[in-house]
Short mmCIF file of C-alpha atoms and ligand atoms in Angstrom, two decimals:
data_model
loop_
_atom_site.label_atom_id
_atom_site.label_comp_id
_atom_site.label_asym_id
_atom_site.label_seq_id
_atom_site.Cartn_x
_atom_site.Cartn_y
_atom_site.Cartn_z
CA UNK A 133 -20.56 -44.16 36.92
CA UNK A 134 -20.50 -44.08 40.52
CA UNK A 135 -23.79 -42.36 40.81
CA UNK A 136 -26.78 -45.57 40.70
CA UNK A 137 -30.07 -43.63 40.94
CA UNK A 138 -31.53 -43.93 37.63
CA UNK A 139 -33.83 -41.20 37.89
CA UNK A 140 -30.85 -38.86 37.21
CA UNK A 141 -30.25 -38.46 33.48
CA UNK A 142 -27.20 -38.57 32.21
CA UNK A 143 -26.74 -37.14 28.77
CA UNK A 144 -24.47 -38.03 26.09
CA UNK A 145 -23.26 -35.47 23.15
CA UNK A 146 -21.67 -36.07 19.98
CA UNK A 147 -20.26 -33.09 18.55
CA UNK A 148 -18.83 -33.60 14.86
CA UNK A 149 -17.50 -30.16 13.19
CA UNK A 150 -17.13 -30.24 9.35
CA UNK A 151 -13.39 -28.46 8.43
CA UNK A 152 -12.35 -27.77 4.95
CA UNK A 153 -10.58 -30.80 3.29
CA UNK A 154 -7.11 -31.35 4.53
CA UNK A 155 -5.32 -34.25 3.98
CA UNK A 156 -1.61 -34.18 6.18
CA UNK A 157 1.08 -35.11 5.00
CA UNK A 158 3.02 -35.70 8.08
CA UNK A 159 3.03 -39.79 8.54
CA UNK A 160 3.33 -39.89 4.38
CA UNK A 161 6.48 -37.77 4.44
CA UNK A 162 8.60 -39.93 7.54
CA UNK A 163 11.17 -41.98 6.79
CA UNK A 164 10.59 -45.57 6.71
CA UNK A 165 12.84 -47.41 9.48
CA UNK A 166 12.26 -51.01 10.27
CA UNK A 167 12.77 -51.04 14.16
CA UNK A 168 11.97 -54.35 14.49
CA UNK A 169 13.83 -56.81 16.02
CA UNK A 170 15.59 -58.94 13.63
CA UNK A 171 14.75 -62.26 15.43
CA UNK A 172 11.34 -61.74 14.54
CA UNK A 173 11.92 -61.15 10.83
CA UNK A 174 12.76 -64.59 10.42
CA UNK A 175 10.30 -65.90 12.77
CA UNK A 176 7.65 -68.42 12.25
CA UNK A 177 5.45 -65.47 12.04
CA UNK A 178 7.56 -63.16 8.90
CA UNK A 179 4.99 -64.42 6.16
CA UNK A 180 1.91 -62.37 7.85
CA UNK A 181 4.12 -59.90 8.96
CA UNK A 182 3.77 -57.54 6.23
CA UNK A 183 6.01 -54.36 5.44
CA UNK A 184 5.40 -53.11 2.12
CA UNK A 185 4.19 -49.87 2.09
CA UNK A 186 0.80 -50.34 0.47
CA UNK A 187 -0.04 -52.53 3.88
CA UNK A 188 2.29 -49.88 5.84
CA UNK A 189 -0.34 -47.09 4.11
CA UNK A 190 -3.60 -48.65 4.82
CA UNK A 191 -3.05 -48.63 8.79
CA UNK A 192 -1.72 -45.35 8.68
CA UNK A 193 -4.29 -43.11 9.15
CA UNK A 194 -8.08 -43.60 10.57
CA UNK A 195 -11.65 -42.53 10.29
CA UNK A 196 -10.66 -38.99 11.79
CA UNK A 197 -8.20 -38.73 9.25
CA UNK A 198 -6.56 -36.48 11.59
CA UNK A 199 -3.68 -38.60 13.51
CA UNK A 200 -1.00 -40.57 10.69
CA UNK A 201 1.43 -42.70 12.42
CA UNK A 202 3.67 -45.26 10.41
CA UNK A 203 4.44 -48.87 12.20
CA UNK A 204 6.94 -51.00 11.35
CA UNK A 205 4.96 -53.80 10.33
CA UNK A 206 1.53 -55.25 10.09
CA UNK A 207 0.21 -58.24 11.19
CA UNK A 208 -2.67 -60.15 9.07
CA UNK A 209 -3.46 -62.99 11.13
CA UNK A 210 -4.44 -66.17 10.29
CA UNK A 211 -5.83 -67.26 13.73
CA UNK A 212 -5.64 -65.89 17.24
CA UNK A 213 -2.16 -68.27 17.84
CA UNK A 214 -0.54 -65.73 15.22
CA UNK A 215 -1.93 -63.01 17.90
CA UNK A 216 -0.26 -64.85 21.03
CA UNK A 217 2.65 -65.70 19.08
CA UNK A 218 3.32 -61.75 18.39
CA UNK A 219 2.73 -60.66 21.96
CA UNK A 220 4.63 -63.12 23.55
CA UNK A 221 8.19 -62.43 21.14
CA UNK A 222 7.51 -58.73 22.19
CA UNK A 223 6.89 -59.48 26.13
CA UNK A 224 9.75 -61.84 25.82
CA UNK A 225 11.93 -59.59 24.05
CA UNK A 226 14.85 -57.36 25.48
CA UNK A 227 13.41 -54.58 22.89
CA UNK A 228 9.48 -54.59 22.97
CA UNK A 229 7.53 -52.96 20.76
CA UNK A 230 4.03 -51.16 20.52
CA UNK A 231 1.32 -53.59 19.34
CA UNK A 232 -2.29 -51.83 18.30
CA UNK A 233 -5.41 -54.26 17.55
CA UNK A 234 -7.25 -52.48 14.59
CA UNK A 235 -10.68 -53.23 13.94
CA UNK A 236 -12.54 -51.58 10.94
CA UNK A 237 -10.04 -48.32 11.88
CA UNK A 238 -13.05 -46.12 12.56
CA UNK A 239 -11.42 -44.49 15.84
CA UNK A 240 -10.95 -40.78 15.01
CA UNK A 241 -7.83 -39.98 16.97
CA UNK A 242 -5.37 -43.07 15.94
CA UNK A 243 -6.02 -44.89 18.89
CA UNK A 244 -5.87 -48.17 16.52
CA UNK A 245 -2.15 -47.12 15.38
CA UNK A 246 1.56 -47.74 16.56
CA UNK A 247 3.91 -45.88 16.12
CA UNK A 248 6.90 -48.25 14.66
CA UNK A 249 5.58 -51.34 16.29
CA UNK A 250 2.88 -53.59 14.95
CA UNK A 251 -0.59 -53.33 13.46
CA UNK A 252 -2.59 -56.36 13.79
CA UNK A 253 -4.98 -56.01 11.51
CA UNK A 254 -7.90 -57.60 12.92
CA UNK A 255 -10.33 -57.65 9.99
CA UNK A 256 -7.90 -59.98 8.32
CA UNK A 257 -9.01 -63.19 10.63
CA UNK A 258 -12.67 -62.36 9.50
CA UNK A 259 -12.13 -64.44 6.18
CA UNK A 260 -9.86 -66.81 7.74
CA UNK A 261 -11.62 -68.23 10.23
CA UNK A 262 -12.53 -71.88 9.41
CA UNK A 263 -15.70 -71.67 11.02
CA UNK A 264 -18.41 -68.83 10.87
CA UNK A 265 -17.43 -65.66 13.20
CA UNK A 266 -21.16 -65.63 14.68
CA UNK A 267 -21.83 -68.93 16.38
CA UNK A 268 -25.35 -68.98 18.23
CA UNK A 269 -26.91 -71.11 20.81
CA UNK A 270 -28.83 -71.38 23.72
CA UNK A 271 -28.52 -72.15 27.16
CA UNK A 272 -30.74 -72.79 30.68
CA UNK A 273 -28.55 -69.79 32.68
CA UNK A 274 -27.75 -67.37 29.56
CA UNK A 275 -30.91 -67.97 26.92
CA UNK A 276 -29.83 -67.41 23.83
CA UNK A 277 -26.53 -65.82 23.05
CA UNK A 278 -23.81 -65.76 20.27
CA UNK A 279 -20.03 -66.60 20.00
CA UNK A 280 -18.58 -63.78 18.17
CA UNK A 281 -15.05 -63.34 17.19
CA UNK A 282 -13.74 -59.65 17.98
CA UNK A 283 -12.83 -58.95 14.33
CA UNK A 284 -16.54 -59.49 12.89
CA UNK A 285 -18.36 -55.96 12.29
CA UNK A 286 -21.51 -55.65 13.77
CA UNK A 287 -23.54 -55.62 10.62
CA UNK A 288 -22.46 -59.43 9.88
CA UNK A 289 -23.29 -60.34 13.81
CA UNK A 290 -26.76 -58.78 12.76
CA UNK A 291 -27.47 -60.52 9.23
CA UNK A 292 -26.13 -64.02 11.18
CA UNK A 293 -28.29 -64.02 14.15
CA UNK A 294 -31.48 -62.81 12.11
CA UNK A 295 -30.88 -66.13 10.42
CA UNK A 296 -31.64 -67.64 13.98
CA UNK A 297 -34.48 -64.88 14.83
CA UNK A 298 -32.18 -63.00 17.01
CA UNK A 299 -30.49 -60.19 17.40
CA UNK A 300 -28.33 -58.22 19.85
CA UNK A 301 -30.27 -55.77 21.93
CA UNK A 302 -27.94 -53.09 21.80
CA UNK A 303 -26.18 -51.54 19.10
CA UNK A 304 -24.17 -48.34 17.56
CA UNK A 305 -25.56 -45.84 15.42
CA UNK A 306 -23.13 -47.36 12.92
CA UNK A 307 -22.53 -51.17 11.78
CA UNK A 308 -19.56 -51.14 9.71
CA UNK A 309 -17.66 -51.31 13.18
CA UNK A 310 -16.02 -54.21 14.85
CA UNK A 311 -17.21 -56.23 17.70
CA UNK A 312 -13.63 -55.50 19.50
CA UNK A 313 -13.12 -51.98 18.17
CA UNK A 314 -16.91 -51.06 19.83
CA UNK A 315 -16.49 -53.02 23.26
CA UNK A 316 -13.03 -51.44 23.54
CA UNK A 317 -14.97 -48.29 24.30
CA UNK A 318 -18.46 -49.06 25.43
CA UNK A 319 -21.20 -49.12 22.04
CA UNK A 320 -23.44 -46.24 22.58
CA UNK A 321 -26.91 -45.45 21.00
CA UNK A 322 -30.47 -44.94 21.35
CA UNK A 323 -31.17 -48.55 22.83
CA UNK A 324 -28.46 -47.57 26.29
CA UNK A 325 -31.02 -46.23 28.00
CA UNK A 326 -32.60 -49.28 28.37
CA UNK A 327 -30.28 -52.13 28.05
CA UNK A 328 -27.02 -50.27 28.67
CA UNK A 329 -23.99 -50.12 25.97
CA UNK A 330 -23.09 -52.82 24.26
CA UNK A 331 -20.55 -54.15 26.81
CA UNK A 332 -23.29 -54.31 29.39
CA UNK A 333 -24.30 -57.10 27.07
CA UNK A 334 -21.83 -59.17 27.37
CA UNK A 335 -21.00 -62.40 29.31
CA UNK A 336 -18.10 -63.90 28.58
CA UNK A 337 -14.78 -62.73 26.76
CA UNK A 338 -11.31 -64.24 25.03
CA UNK A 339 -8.71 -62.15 25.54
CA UNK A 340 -4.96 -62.14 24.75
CA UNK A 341 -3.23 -60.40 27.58
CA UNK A 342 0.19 -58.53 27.23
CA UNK A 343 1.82 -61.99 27.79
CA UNK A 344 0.46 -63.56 25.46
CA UNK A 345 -1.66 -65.91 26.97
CA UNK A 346 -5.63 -66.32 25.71
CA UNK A 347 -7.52 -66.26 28.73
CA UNK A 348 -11.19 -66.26 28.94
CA UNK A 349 -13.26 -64.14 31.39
CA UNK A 350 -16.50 -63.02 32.66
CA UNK A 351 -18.49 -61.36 35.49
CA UNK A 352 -17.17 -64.75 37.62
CA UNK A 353 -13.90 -66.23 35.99
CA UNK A 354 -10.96 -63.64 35.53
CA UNK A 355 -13.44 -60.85 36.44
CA UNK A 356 -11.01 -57.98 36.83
CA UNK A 357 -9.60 -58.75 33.36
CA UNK A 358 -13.67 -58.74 32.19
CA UNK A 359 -14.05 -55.66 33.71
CA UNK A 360 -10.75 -54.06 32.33
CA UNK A 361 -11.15 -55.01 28.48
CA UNK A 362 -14.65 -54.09 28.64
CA UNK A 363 -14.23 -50.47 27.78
CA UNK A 364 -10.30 -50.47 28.37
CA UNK A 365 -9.71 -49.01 24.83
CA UNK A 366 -7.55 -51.73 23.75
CA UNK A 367 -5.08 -51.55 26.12
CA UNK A 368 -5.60 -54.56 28.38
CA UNK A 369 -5.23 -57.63 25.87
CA UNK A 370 -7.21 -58.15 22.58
CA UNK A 371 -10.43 -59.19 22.44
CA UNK A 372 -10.79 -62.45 20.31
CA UNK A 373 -14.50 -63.74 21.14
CA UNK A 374 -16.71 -62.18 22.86
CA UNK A 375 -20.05 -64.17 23.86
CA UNK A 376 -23.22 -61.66 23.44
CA UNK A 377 -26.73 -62.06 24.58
CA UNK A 378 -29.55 -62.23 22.53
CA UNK A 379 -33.21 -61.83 21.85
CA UNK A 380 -35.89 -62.44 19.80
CA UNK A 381 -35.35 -60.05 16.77
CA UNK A 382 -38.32 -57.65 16.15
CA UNK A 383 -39.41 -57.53 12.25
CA UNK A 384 -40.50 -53.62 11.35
CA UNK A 385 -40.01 -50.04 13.52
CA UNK A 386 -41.96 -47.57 13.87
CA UNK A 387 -39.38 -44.57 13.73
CA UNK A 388 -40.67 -41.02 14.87
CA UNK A 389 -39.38 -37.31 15.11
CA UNK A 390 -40.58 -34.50 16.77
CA UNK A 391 -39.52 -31.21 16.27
CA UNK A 392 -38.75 -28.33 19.35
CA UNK A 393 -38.11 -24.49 19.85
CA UNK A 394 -37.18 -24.66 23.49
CA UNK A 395 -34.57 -26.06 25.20
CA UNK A 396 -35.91 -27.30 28.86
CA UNK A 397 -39.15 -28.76 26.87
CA UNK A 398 -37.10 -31.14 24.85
CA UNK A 399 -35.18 -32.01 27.25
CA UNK A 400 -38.08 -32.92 29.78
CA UNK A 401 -39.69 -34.96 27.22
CA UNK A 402 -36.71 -37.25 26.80
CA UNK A 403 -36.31 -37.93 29.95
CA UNK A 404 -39.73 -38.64 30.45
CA UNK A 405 -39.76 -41.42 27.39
CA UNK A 406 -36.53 -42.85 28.80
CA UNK A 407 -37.86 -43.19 32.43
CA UNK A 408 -39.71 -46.26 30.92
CA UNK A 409 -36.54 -48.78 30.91
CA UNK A 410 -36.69 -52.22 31.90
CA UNK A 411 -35.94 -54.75 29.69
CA UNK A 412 -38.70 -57.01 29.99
CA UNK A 413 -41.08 -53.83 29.58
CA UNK A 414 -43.38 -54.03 26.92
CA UNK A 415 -44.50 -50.41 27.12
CA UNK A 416 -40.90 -49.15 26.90
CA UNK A 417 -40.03 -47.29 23.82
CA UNK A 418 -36.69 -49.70 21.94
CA UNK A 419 -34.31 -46.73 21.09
CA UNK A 420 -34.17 -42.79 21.91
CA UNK A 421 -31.88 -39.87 20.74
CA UNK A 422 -32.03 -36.33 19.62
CA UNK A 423 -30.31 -34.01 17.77
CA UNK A 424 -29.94 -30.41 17.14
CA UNK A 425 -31.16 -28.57 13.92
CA UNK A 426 -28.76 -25.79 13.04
CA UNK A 427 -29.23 -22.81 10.89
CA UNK A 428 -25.92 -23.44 9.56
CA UNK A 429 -25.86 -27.07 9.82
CA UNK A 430 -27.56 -29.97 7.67
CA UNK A 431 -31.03 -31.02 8.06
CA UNK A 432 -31.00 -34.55 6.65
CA UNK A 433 -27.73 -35.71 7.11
CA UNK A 434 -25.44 -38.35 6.48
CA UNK A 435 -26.60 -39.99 10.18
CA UNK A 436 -29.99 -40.59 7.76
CA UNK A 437 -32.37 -38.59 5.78
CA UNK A 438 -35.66 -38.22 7.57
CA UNK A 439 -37.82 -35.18 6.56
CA UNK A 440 -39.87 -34.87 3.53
CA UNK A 441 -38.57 -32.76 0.89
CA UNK A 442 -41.96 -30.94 1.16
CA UNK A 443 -41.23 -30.11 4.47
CA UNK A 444 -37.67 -29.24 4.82
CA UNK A 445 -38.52 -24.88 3.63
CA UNK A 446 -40.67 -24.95 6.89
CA UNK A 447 -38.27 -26.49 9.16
CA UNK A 448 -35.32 -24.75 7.54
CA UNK A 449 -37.70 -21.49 8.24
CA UNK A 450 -37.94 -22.27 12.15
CA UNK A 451 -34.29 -23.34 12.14
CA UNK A 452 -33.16 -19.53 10.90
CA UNK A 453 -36.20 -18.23 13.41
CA UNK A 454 -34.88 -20.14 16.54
CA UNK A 455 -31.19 -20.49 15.49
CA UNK A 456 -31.57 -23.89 16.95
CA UNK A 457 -34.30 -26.29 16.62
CA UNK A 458 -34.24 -29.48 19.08
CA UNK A 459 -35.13 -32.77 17.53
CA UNK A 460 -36.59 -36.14 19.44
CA UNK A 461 -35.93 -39.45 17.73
CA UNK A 462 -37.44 -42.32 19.06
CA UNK A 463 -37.99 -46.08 17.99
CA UNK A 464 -40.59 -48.94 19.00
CA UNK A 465 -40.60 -52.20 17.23
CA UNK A 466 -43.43 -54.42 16.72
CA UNK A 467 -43.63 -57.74 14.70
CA UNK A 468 -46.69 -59.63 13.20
CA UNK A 469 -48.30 -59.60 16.91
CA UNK A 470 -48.00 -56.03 17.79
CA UNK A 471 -48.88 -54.19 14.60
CA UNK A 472 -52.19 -53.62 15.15
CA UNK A 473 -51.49 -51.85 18.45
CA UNK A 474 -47.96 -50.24 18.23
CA UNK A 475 -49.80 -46.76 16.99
CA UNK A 476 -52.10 -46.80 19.62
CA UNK A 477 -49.30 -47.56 22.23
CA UNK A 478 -47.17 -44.63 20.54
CA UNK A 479 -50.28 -42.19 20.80
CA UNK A 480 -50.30 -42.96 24.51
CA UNK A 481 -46.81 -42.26 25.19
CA UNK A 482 -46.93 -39.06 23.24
CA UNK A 483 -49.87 -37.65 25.10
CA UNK A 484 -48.67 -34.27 26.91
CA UNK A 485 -45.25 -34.05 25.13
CA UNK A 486 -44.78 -30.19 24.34
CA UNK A 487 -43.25 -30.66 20.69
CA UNK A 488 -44.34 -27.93 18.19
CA UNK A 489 -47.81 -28.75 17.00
CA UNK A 490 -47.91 -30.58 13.76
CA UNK A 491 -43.92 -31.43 13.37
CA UNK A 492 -43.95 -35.25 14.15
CA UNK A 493 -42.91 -36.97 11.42
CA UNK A 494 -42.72 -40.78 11.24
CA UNK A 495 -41.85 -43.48 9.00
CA UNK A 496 -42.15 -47.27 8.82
CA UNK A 497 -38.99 -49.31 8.50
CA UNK A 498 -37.76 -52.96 8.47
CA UNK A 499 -35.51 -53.54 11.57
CA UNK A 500 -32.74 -54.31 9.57
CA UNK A 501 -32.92 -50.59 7.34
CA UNK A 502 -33.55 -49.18 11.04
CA UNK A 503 -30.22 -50.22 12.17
CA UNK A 504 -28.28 -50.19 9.00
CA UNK A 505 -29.67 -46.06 9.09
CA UNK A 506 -26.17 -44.79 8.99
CA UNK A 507 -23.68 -45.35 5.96
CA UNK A 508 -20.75 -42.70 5.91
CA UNK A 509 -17.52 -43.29 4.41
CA UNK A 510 -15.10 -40.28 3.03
CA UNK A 511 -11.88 -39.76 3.66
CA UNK A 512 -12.35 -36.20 4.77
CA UNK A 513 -10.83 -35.41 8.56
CA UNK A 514 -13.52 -35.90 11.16
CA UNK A 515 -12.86 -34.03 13.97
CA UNK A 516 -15.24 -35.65 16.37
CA UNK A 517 -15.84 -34.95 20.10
CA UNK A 518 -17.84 -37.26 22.94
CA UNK A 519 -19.30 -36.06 26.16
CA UNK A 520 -20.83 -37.29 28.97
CA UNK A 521 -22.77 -34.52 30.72
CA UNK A 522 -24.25 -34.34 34.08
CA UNK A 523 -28.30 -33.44 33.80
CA UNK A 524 -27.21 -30.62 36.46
CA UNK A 525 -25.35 -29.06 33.57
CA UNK A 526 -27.29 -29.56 30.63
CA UNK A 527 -29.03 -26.27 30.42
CA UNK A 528 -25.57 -23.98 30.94
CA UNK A 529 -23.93 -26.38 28.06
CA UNK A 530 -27.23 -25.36 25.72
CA UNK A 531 -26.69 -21.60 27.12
CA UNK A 532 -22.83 -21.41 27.01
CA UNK A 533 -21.92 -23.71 24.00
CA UNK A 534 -24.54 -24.45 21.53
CA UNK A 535 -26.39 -20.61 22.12
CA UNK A 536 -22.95 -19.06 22.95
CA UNK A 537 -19.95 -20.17 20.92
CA UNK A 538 -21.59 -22.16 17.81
CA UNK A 539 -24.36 -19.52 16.97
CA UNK A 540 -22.77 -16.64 17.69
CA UNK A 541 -19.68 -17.39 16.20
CA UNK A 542 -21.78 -18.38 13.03
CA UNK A 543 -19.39 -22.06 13.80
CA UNK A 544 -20.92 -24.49 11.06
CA UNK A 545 -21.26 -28.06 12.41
CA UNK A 546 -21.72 -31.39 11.04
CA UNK A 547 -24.09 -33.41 12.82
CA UNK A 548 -24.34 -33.44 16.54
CA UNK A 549 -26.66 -35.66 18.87
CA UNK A 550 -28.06 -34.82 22.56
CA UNK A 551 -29.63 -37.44 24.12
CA UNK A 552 -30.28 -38.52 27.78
CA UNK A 553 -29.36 -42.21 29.12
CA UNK A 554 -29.75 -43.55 33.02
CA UNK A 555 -26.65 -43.89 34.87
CA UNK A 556 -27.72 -47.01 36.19
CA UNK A 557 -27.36 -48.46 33.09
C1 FAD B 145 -19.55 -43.04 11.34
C2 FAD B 145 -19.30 -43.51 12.75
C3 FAD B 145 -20.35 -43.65 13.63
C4 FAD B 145 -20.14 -44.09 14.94
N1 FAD B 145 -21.21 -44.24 15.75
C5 FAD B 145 -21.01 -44.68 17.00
C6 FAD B 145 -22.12 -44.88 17.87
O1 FAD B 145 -23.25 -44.66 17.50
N2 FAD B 145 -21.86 -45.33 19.11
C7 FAD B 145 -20.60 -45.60 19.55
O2 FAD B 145 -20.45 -46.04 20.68
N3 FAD B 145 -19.54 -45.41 18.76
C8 FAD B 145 -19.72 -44.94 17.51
N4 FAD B 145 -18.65 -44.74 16.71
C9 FAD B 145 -17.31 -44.89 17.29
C10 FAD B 145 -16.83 -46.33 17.19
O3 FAD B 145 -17.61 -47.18 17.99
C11 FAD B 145 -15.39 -46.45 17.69
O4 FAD B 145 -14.58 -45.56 17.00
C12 FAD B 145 -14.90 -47.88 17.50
O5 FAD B 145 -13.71 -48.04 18.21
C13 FAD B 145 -14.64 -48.16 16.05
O6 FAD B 145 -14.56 -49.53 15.84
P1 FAD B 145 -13.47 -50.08 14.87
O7 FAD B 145 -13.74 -51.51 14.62
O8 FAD B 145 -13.33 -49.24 13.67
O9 FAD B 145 -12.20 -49.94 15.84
P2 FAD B 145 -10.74 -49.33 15.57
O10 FAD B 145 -10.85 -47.88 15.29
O11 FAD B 145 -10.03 -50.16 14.61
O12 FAD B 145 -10.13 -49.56 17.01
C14 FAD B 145 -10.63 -48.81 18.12
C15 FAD B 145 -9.90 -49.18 19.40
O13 FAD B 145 -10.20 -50.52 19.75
C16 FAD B 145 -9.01 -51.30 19.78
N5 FAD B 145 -9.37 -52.60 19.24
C17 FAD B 145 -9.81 -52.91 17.99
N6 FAD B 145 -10.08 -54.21 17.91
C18 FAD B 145 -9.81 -54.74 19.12
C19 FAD B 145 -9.88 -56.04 19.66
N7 FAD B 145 -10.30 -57.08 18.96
N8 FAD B 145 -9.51 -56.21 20.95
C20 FAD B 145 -9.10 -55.17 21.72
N9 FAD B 145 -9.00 -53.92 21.26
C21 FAD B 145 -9.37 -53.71 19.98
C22 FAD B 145 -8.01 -50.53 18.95
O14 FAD B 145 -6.68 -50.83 19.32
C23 FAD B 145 -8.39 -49.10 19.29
O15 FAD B 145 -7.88 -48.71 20.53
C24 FAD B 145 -18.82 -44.35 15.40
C25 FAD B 145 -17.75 -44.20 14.52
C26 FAD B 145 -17.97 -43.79 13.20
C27 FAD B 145 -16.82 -43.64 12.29
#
């Protein structure tokens, strides 16, 4: 992100594509070979080193149900020594083997897999650890902040800190993920705009390096290592804590949608509701996205089901009319303090924006059913694609791709998002 002026837009696609059920066969059907060294068979280590084939299975395949790749063995650890103790027989060893951190598996290309090495299945610490996995406290440089072990899923980081008050300021659409398997990549959603991804959030990390030695980093101590697991798609040392800043955690949301026919107007209302952004800024809006409305694509989906059922023949009317219709999502929270104004704030920033008269639709929700918006588990393949796209471009990718390929090849899509963020962030 080499480019820092954040009045250039940068927008970020999600493109999922539905396919007919398919389940391969290919990882089920290999032969089972143990290429393990036999050293570490009888090692300290062989009772959570597991190889039957019902633990074999469950790391097998992923979220995208696409990729199936076998390991040797899996690893449920009982604490992060079990971790080191693994990494350092394979760095030590004349044979080494692959070793893949898996989180909640919800990758869609098998990035959390190896390939006849070792799965350490991270979610197995989460009940093991003898004290709680969300640990949060205060200090005079850092305010408050939490201490939060890199198997936890973001939902339980959530429900903890709320007991405190607090909450994490920036999140994924999705909550059944872990805190490693999200800061592995970088923890995208409607809040980025204004508080960056979720590893812009974070000060201070454990990691367990390819030696096997825990080190702990941040912006100051070990900063290349910070910098390098922070995003570095597990492939710089596993994340085992990960210290994450907090604030004060809002109570309700106002949650809004507004519906349009054309292209360059949508887009030039988003970026003029994210060019609010600091932090601090009261009249900032918490969370924007936006997502397209296809003919041949669902309406309410599984990201959340929005529209009234009394409205869905009219916008399933434009939708054939326009082919595409263009859809703003936005967010403000209030609490007990700001719910007498938050409409009247939310009337002011939606003064001049060029939806289609009449199709704004809003709803008020606790934070927690704000964030917890998304459930979505099948084992159907996900084919799944992420894009960064240049503002400069935005208009030929409508024009080429979504007016182009998907509606004139009749292509039927699952859901897919279009939203603007600022590069600076
Ligand atoms: C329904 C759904 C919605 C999603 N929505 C969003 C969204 O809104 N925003 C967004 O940014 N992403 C989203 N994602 C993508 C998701 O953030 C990534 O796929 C994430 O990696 C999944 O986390 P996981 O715990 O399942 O990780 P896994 O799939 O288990 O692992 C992902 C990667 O992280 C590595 N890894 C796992 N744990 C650790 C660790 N402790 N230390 C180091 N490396 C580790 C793995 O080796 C692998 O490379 C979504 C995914 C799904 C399925």
């Amino acid at each position: 992100m080499a480019d820092q002026n954040p009045a250039i837009p940068t927008y970020f696609l999600v493109l999922i594509l539905y396919i007919t059920r398919f389940v391969s066969t290919l990882g089920k059907s290999m032969p089972r070979t143990t290429l393990l060294p036999s050293k570490l068979q009888n090692h300290d280590l062989a009772n959570r080193l597991h190889l039957d084939p019902d633990s074999i299975e469950s790391v097998s395949s992923d979220y995208g149900n696409i990729v199936h790749k076998r390991p040797a063995a899996v690893l449920y650890p009982t604490s992060a020594e079990d971790i080191k103790t693994l990494i350092k027989f394979s760095y030590n060893s004349s044979a080494p083997f692959t070793i893949a951190a898996r989180g909640h598996g919800h990758s869609v290309r098998g990035q959390a897999m190896a390939y006849n090495g070792v799965v350490i299945d991270m979610i197995h610490l989460k009940n093991r650890r003898k004290k709680t996995g969300v640990i949060v406290s205060k200090s005079h440089s850092l305010g408050y902040f939490a201490d939060v072990g890199g198997e936890q899923l973001w939902i339980d980081v959530l429900n903890a800190t709320l007991e405190h008050g607090l909450a994490p300021v920036s999140w994924t659409d999705f909550l059944q993920l872990t805190v490693g398997g999200t800061l592995s990549n970088a923890g995208i959603s409607g809040q980025t705009f204004r508080y960056g991804p979720q590893i812009s959030n974070v000060f201070e990390v454990d990691v367990i390096t390819g030696k096997g030695q825990l080190v702990t980093c941040s912006p100051n101590i070990n900063s290349e290592l910070f910098y390098a697991v922070l995003g570095g798609l597990g492939q710089f040392g596993i994340i085992t804590r990960a210290r994450i800043a907090l604030e004060s955690a809002p109570k309700s949301v106002k949650w809004v949608r507004m519906l349009y026919s054309d292209f360059s107007a949508f887009t030039k209302d988003q970026e003029r509701l994210i060019s609010i952004n600091g932090r601090k800024q009261n009249n900032a809006l918490d969370y924007v996205e936006g997502s397209l409305l296809m003919a041949r694509g669902p309406l309410n989906n599984w990201r959340s089901s929005f529209f009234p059922a009394s409205d869905i023949p009219r916008i399933t009317s434009l939708a054939t009319q326009h082919g595409i219709i263009y859809t703003i999502e936005v967010a403000k929270y209030y609490d007990d303090w700001t719910q007498h104004t938050v409409d009247k704030e939310l009337e002011e920033m939606f003064k001049g924006l060029s939806f289609i008269p009449g199709l704004i639709f809003a709803k008020d929700v606790s934070y927690v059913d704000f964030l917890a918006r998304v459930r979505s588990e099948d084992n159907v393949p996900h084919p799944w694609l992420n894009l960064f796209l240049p503002k400069s471009s935005i208009e030929d990718f409508n024009s080429g791709v979504f007016r182009d390929i998907v509606l004139k090849r009749n292509i039927t899509t699952g859901p897919v998002l279009f939203y603007p963020m600022n590069r600076n962030k």
